[in-house]
Amino acid sequence: MKKYLMGAVAALALMSGTARAETIGVAMSLFDDNWLTVLRHGMEDYGKTLDGVEIQMEDGQGDIAKQQSQVENFIASGVDAIVIMLVDADAGVAISKTAAAAGVPLIFVNNAPGNIDDLPEKQAFVGSDEEQAGTLETETVCKLLGGKGSVVILQGQLGTTGQRGRTKATHDVLARPECKDIKVLDEQTANWMRTPALDLVSNWLSAGLEFDAVIANNDEMALGAVQALKASGKSMDSVVVAGVDATQDALTAMQAGDLDVTVFQNAVGQGKGAIDAALKIAKGETVEKKTYIPFELVTPENVADYATKN
């Protein structure tokens, strides 16, 4: 009887150990962004469906030093894993080393670190292939322009994988034989944000720049371009405007005839994948070093299919 009781106690102890709560620290680059808000809420909502999982969320406010400090605080507080949406891809290498030295699992979501091809143990990336987004977007712009004309490019925050990958793909597509008669008049960063994009496009228009299309690295900047074009009296039928993310605001603009192209980036899918990977590594399981969730082209023809996805 005594042996039976000891065995039962041991079994209960083992069960309680495996059922312990898991705490995941999530370091976001920025709270004040439409698509990142969907990503953040997606992780929070998914966490609420998981028994014994607590998610602690921090806002980096676009500040690399602040985000690094937040990661250090997560480690010091004893979180089981960290998910990070980097402020800057280049800063990811130092953060990767910090987490590796502490032995804390680290998942990079959306914005890949500079050492993406050489991540240490207990680290992985979940996101999407940024060049695919730029390719889908620019191929469609090329078709709408009939392979001829002039464009301006609105870039995201310099140094982010989205800015680098999407802009590179845009140039690669425009270099193709069927698109080589499209000229890039100017390209500058508007840091992923609507108001800076509005100001930048307004300046181009005031300077007399005549372009047939605006190719923006994301929807927020595309919507800023739309505002600038409308304010200048331009007919939206005369300019092609393209973005990436398929945010609710972008889909509304497309249905109104102001936005011609966007590319669905699955915020909820990326967030869920990142949380799942963090939990698996925290439990000693193996995950893929890189998980890519496909982008999907959105045009006026299929816009209704994406109405509730982001």
Short mmCIF file of C-alpha atoms in Angstrom, two decimals:
data_model
loop_
_atom_site.label_atom_id
_atom_site.label_comp_id
_atom_site.label_asym_id
_atom_site.label_seq_id
_atom_site.Cartn_x
_atom_site.Cartn_y
_atom_site.Cartn_z
CA MET A 1 0.00 0.00 0.00
CA LYS A 2 2.87 2.30 0.89
CA LYS A 3 4.54 1.69 -2.51
CA TYR A 4 1.24 2.41 -4.26
CA LEU A 5 0.84 5.75 -2.45
CA MET A 6 4.43 6.74 -3.24
CA GLY A 7 3.85 5.91 -6.90
CA ALA A 8 0.65 7.94 -6.97
CA VAL A 9 2.39 10.94 -5.40
CA ALA A 10 5.22 10.70 -7.93
CA ALA A 11 2.72 10.53 -10.80
CA LEU A 12 0.86 13.58 -9.53
CA ALA A 13 4.13 15.48 -9.18
CA LEU A 14 5.05 14.58 -12.75
CA MET A 15 1.66 15.67 -14.06
CA SER A 16 1.81 18.99 -12.22
CA GLY A 17 5.29 19.59 -13.62
CA THR A 18 4.22 19.08 -17.20
CA ALA A 19 1.13 21.21 -16.74
CA ARG A 20 2.97 24.23 -15.34
CA ALA A 21 2.19 27.66 -16.70
CA GLU A 22 4.26 28.95 -19.62
CA THR A 23 5.11 32.65 -19.77
CA ILE A 24 6.03 34.19 -23.12
CA GLY A 25 7.45 37.67 -23.32
CA VAL A 26 6.54 39.44 -26.58
CA ALA A 27 8.64 42.44 -27.60
CA MET A 28 6.91 44.41 -30.35
CA SER A 29 8.73 47.02 -32.42
CA LEU A 30 5.73 49.32 -32.29
CA PHE A 31 2.14 49.25 -31.06
CA ASP A 32 0.99 52.24 -33.14
CA ASP A 33 0.73 50.55 -36.55
CA ASN A 34 -2.34 49.00 -38.17
CA TRP A 35 -0.82 45.73 -39.35
CA LEU A 36 1.33 45.29 -36.25
CA THR A 37 -1.77 45.81 -34.14
CA VAL A 38 -3.40 42.86 -35.91
CA LEU A 39 -0.25 40.80 -35.32
CA ARG A 40 -0.15 41.77 -31.63
CA HIS A 41 -3.83 41.11 -31.01
CA GLY A 42 -3.55 37.84 -32.90
CA MET A 43 -0.88 36.62 -30.47
CA GLU A 44 -2.80 37.87 -27.44
CA ASP A 45 -6.08 36.29 -28.57
CA TYR A 46 -4.39 32.99 -29.44
CA GLY A 47 -2.67 32.94 -26.05
CA LYS A 48 -6.05 33.22 -24.33
CA THR A 49 -7.15 29.98 -25.99
CA LEU A 50 -4.19 28.06 -24.53
CA ASP A 51 -4.44 26.69 -21.00
CA GLY A 52 -1.66 27.82 -18.69
CA VAL A 53 -0.10 30.28 -21.14
CA GLU A 54 0.54 33.88 -20.14
CA ILE A 55 1.68 36.48 -22.66
CA GLN A 56 3.49 39.61 -21.50
CA MET A 57 3.52 42.33 -24.18
CA GLU A 58 5.97 45.25 -24.46
CA ASP A 59 6.04 48.20 -26.90
CA GLY A 60 9.49 49.05 -28.25
CA GLN A 61 8.16 52.36 -29.61
CA GLY A 62 10.54 52.11 -32.55
CA ASP A 63 13.54 52.42 -30.22
CA ILE A 64 16.26 49.75 -30.56
CA ALA A 65 17.80 50.47 -27.14
CA LYS A 66 14.38 50.27 -25.47
CA GLN A 67 13.65 46.94 -27.14
CA GLN A 68 17.01 45.50 -26.12
CA SER A 69 16.30 46.54 -22.53
CA GLN A 70 12.87 44.91 -22.68
CA VAL A 71 14.42 41.63 -23.82
CA GLU A 72 16.93 41.77 -20.96
CA ASN A 73 14.08 42.40 -18.52
CA PHE A 74 12.16 39.41 -19.89
CA ILE A 75 15.21 37.22 -19.34
CA ALA A 76 15.75 38.56 -15.82
CA SER A 77 12.10 37.92 -14.92
CA GLY A 78 12.41 34.26 -15.94
CA VAL A 79 10.08 34.00 -18.93
CA ASP A 80 9.98 30.60 -20.63
CA ALA A 81 10.43 32.07 -24.12
CA ILE A 82 10.57 35.36 -25.98
CA VAL A 83 8.88 36.36 -29.24
CA ILE A 84 10.28 39.50 -30.87
CA MET A 85 9.19 41.72 -33.74
CA LEU A 86 12.45 43.59 -34.26
CA VAL A 87 12.71 47.36 -34.45
CA ASP A 88 15.74 46.85 -36.71
CA ALA A 89 16.93 43.66 -38.41
CA ASP A 90 20.58 44.48 -37.75
CA ALA A 91 19.92 44.72 -34.00
CA GLY A 92 18.67 41.16 -34.08
CA VAL A 93 22.19 39.71 -33.98
CA ALA A 94 22.96 41.24 -30.58
CA ILE A 95 19.55 40.23 -29.20
CA SER A 96 20.07 36.71 -30.53
CA LYS A 97 23.39 36.47 -28.67
CA THR A 98 21.84 37.80 -25.45
CA ALA A 99 19.04 35.21 -25.48
CA ALA A 100 21.41 32.39 -26.46
CA ALA A 101 23.78 33.23 -23.59
CA ALA A 102 20.85 33.10 -21.17
CA GLY A 103 19.50 29.87 -22.66
CA VAL A 104 16.07 31.43 -23.26
CA PRO A 105 14.17 30.35 -26.41
CA LEU A 106 13.77 33.22 -28.88
CA ILE A 107 11.42 33.44 -31.84
CA PHE A 108 11.79 36.25 -34.37
CA VAL A 109 8.46 37.09 -35.97
CA ASN A 110 7.95 39.00 -39.24
CA ASN A 111 11.24 40.94 -39.25
CA ALA A 112 14.16 38.54 -39.70
CA PRO A 113 17.45 39.19 -37.89
CA GLY A 114 20.77 39.67 -39.66
CA ASN A 115 21.85 36.17 -38.61
CA ILE A 116 18.74 34.48 -40.01
CA ASP A 117 20.86 31.82 -41.75
CA ASP A 118 22.90 31.06 -38.64
CA LEU A 119 20.49 31.10 -35.71
CA PRO A 120 21.74 29.36 -32.55
CA GLU A 121 19.94 26.58 -30.71
CA LYS A 122 16.50 27.38 -29.31
CA GLN A 123 15.92 30.14 -31.88
CA ALA A 124 13.77 30.33 -35.02
CA PHE A 125 12.04 32.71 -37.42
CA VAL A 126 8.35 32.83 -38.37
CA GLY A 127 7.27 35.26 -41.06
CA SER A 128 6.81 35.61 -44.78
CA ASP A 129 9.11 35.91 -47.80
CA GLU A 130 9.28 39.69 -48.26
CA GLU A 131 10.51 39.39 -51.84
CA GLN A 132 7.35 37.48 -52.70
CA ALA A 133 5.27 40.47 -51.56
CA GLY A 134 7.25 42.93 -53.65
CA THR A 135 7.11 40.60 -56.64
CA LEU A 136 3.33 40.11 -56.53
CA GLU A 137 2.76 43.83 -56.03
CA THR A 138 5.08 45.04 -58.78
CA GLU A 139 4.11 42.41 -61.35
CA THR A 140 0.53 43.63 -61.06
CA VAL A 141 1.55 47.28 -61.35
CA CYS A 142 3.57 46.43 -64.47
CA LYS A 143 0.54 44.75 -66.04
CA LEU A 144 -1.76 47.65 -65.18
CA LEU A 145 0.70 50.09 -66.79
CA GLY A 146 1.13 47.89 -69.85
CA GLY A 147 4.87 47.72 -69.19
CA LYS A 148 5.40 51.47 -69.75
CA GLY A 149 5.41 54.63 -67.68
CA SER A 150 7.03 56.10 -64.59
CA VAL A 151 6.77 55.21 -60.91
CA VAL A 152 7.83 56.37 -57.45
CA ILE A 153 8.64 53.96 -54.63
CA LEU A 154 7.73 54.48 -50.97
CA GLN A 155 10.05 52.45 -48.79
CA GLY A 156 9.47 51.25 -45.25
CA GLN A 157 11.88 51.87 -42.39
CA LEU A 158 15.38 51.41 -43.73
CA GLY A 159 17.11 48.31 -42.40
CA THR A 160 13.97 46.21 -41.94
CA THR A 161 13.62 42.98 -43.88
CA GLY A 162 10.31 44.18 -45.33
CA GLN A 163 11.88 47.32 -46.74
CA ARG A 164 14.87 45.45 -48.12
CA GLY A 165 13.06 42.47 -49.57
CA ARG A 166 10.08 44.27 -51.07
CA THR A 167 12.17 47.05 -52.59
CA LYS A 168 14.67 44.59 -54.07
CA ALA A 169 11.84 42.57 -55.61
CA THR A 170 10.30 45.73 -57.07
CA HIS A 171 13.55 46.59 -58.84
CA ASP A 172 13.99 42.98 -59.99
CA VAL A 173 10.53 42.93 -61.56
CA LEU A 174 11.02 46.32 -63.22
CA ALA A 175 14.23 44.99 -64.77
CA ARG A 176 12.35 42.23 -66.61
CA PRO A 177 11.94 42.61 -70.39
CA GLU A 178 8.19 43.13 -70.12
CA CYS A 179 8.61 45.91 -67.53
CA LYS A 180 11.91 47.54 -68.53
CA ASP A 181 10.16 50.58 -70.06
CA ILE A 182 8.91 51.61 -66.61
CA LYS A 183 11.19 54.26 -65.10
CA VAL A 184 11.70 54.85 -61.37
CA LEU A 185 11.65 58.62 -60.86
CA ASP A 186 12.41 58.61 -57.13
CA GLU A 187 12.33 56.37 -54.06
CA GLN A 188 12.49 57.40 -50.43
CA THR A 189 11.49 56.07 -47.04
CA ALA A 190 8.31 57.10 -45.26
CA ASN A 191 9.00 54.71 -42.37
CA TRP A 192 5.90 52.56 -42.92
CA MET A 193 3.65 55.47 -41.85
CA ARG A 194 0.75 57.27 -43.51
CA THR A 195 1.50 60.91 -42.64
CA PRO A 196 5.18 60.86 -43.71
CA ALA A 197 4.05 59.23 -46.98
CA LEU A 198 1.42 61.92 -47.48
CA ASP A 199 4.07 64.60 -46.95
CA LEU A 200 6.59 62.92 -49.24
CA VAL A 201 4.16 62.42 -52.12
CA SER A 202 2.86 65.97 -51.67
CA ASN A 203 6.43 67.23 -52.01
CA TRP A 204 6.94 65.20 -55.18
CA LEU A 205 3.74 66.60 -56.67
CA SER A 206 4.63 70.17 -55.64
CA ALA A 207 8.01 69.74 -57.33
CA GLY A 208 6.22 68.87 -60.57
CA LEU A 209 7.05 65.17 -60.59
CA GLU A 210 4.68 63.35 -62.95
CA PHE A 211 4.29 59.62 -62.26
CA ASP A 212 1.89 56.89 -63.34
CA ALA A 213 2.10 54.71 -60.26
CA VAL A 214 3.07 54.65 -56.59
CA ILE A 215 4.60 51.40 -55.39
CA ALA A 216 4.56 51.41 -51.59
CA ASN A 217 6.20 48.84 -49.31
CA ASN A 218 3.02 48.78 -47.21
CA ASP A 219 -0.61 49.89 -47.16
CA GLU A 220 -0.19 52.71 -44.66
CA MET A 221 2.19 54.52 -47.02
CA ALA A 222 0.00 53.71 -50.00
CA LEU A 223 -2.95 55.33 -48.21
CA GLY A 224 -0.82 58.39 -47.47
CA ALA A 225 -0.10 58.58 -51.19
CA VAL A 226 -3.83 58.37 -51.94
CA GLN A 227 -4.49 61.30 -49.61
CA ALA A 228 -1.78 63.39 -51.26
CA LEU A 229 -3.00 62.61 -54.76
CA LYS A 230 -6.60 63.49 -53.88
CA ALA A 231 -5.53 66.71 -52.15
CA SER A 232 -3.67 67.75 -55.29
CA GLY A 233 -6.76 67.18 -57.41
CA LYS A 234 -5.44 64.09 -59.21
CA SER A 235 -8.00 61.64 -60.52
CA MET A 236 -7.45 58.23 -58.91
CA ASP A 237 -8.21 56.68 -62.29
CA SER A 238 -5.03 58.24 -63.65
CA VAL A 239 -2.57 56.83 -61.08
CA VAL A 240 -2.01 53.24 -59.98
CA VAL A 241 -1.43 52.90 -56.24
CA ALA A 242 -0.13 49.68 -54.70
CA GLY A 243 0.63 48.54 -51.17
CA VAL A 244 1.18 45.46 -49.01
CA ASP A 245 -0.65 43.99 -45.98
CA ALA A 246 -4.38 44.06 -46.93
CA THR A 247 -5.32 45.99 -43.80
CA GLN A 248 -8.96 46.93 -43.25
CA ASP A 249 -8.30 50.55 -44.24
CA ALA A 250 -6.61 49.39 -47.44
CA LEU A 251 -9.46 47.08 -48.38
CA THR A 252 -11.94 49.92 -47.83
CA ALA A 253 -9.83 52.16 -50.09
CA MET A 254 -9.73 49.44 -52.73
CA GLN A 255 -13.50 49.03 -52.64
CA ALA A 256 -13.79 52.81 -53.07
CA GLY A 257 -11.59 52.66 -56.17
CA ASP A 258 -8.61 54.48 -54.62
CA LEU A 259 -6.20 51.55 -54.12
CA ASP A 260 -5.45 49.24 -57.04
CA VAL A 261 -3.26 46.54 -55.52
CA THR A 262 -2.37 45.13 -52.12
CA VAL A 263 -0.89 41.87 -50.90
CA PHE A 264 -2.36 39.95 -47.98
CA GLN A 265 0.14 39.36 -45.22
CA ASN A 266 -1.25 36.88 -42.71
CA ALA A 267 -0.75 38.64 -39.37
CA VAL A 268 -2.80 36.13 -37.39
CA GLY A 269 -0.99 33.21 -39.04
CA GLN A 270 2.43 34.67 -38.27
CA GLY A 271 1.46 35.40 -34.67
CA LYS A 272 0.05 31.93 -34.05
CA GLY A 273 3.08 30.31 -35.66
CA ALA A 274 5.44 32.33 -33.48
CA ILE A 275 3.63 31.44 -30.23
CA ASP A 276 3.46 27.75 -31.20
CA ALA A 277 7.18 27.70 -32.00
CA ALA A 278 8.04 29.45 -28.71
CA LEU A 279 6.03 26.92 -26.69
CA LYS A 280 7.53 23.93 -28.50
CA ILE A 281 11.11 25.07 -27.98
CA ALA A 282 10.37 25.89 -24.33
CA LYS A 283 9.22 22.27 -23.91
CA GLY A 284 12.38 20.91 -25.54
CA GLU A 285 10.79 20.13 -28.90
CA THR A 286 12.41 20.79 -32.27
CA VAL A 287 10.99 23.31 -34.76
CA GLU A 288 11.97 24.45 -38.24
CA LYS A 289 14.54 27.25 -38.19
CA LYS A 290 12.50 29.18 -40.75
CA THR A 291 8.74 29.06 -41.28
CA TYR A 292 7.35 31.09 -44.18
CA ILE A 293 3.64 31.88 -44.51
CA PRO A 294 2.75 32.78 -48.14
CA PHE A 295 1.64 36.23 -49.27
CA GLU A 296 -1.52 36.47 -51.40
CA LEU A 297 -2.33 39.02 -54.13
CA VAL A 298 -5.44 41.14 -53.52
CA THR A 299 -7.11 43.12 -56.32
CA PRO A 300 -10.60 44.61 -56.79
CA GLU A 301 -11.65 41.27 -58.30
CA ASN A 302 -11.07 39.25 -55.10
CA VAL A 303 -11.08 41.93 -52.39
CA ALA A 304 -14.28 40.60 -50.82
CA ASP A 305 -12.48 37.34 -49.96
CA TYR A 306 -10.16 39.21 -47.59
CA ALA A 307 -12.68 41.42 -45.83
CA THR A 308 -12.27 39.76 -42.43
CA LYS A 309 -8.78 38.28 -42.61
CA ASN A 310 -6.71 41.16 -41.21
#
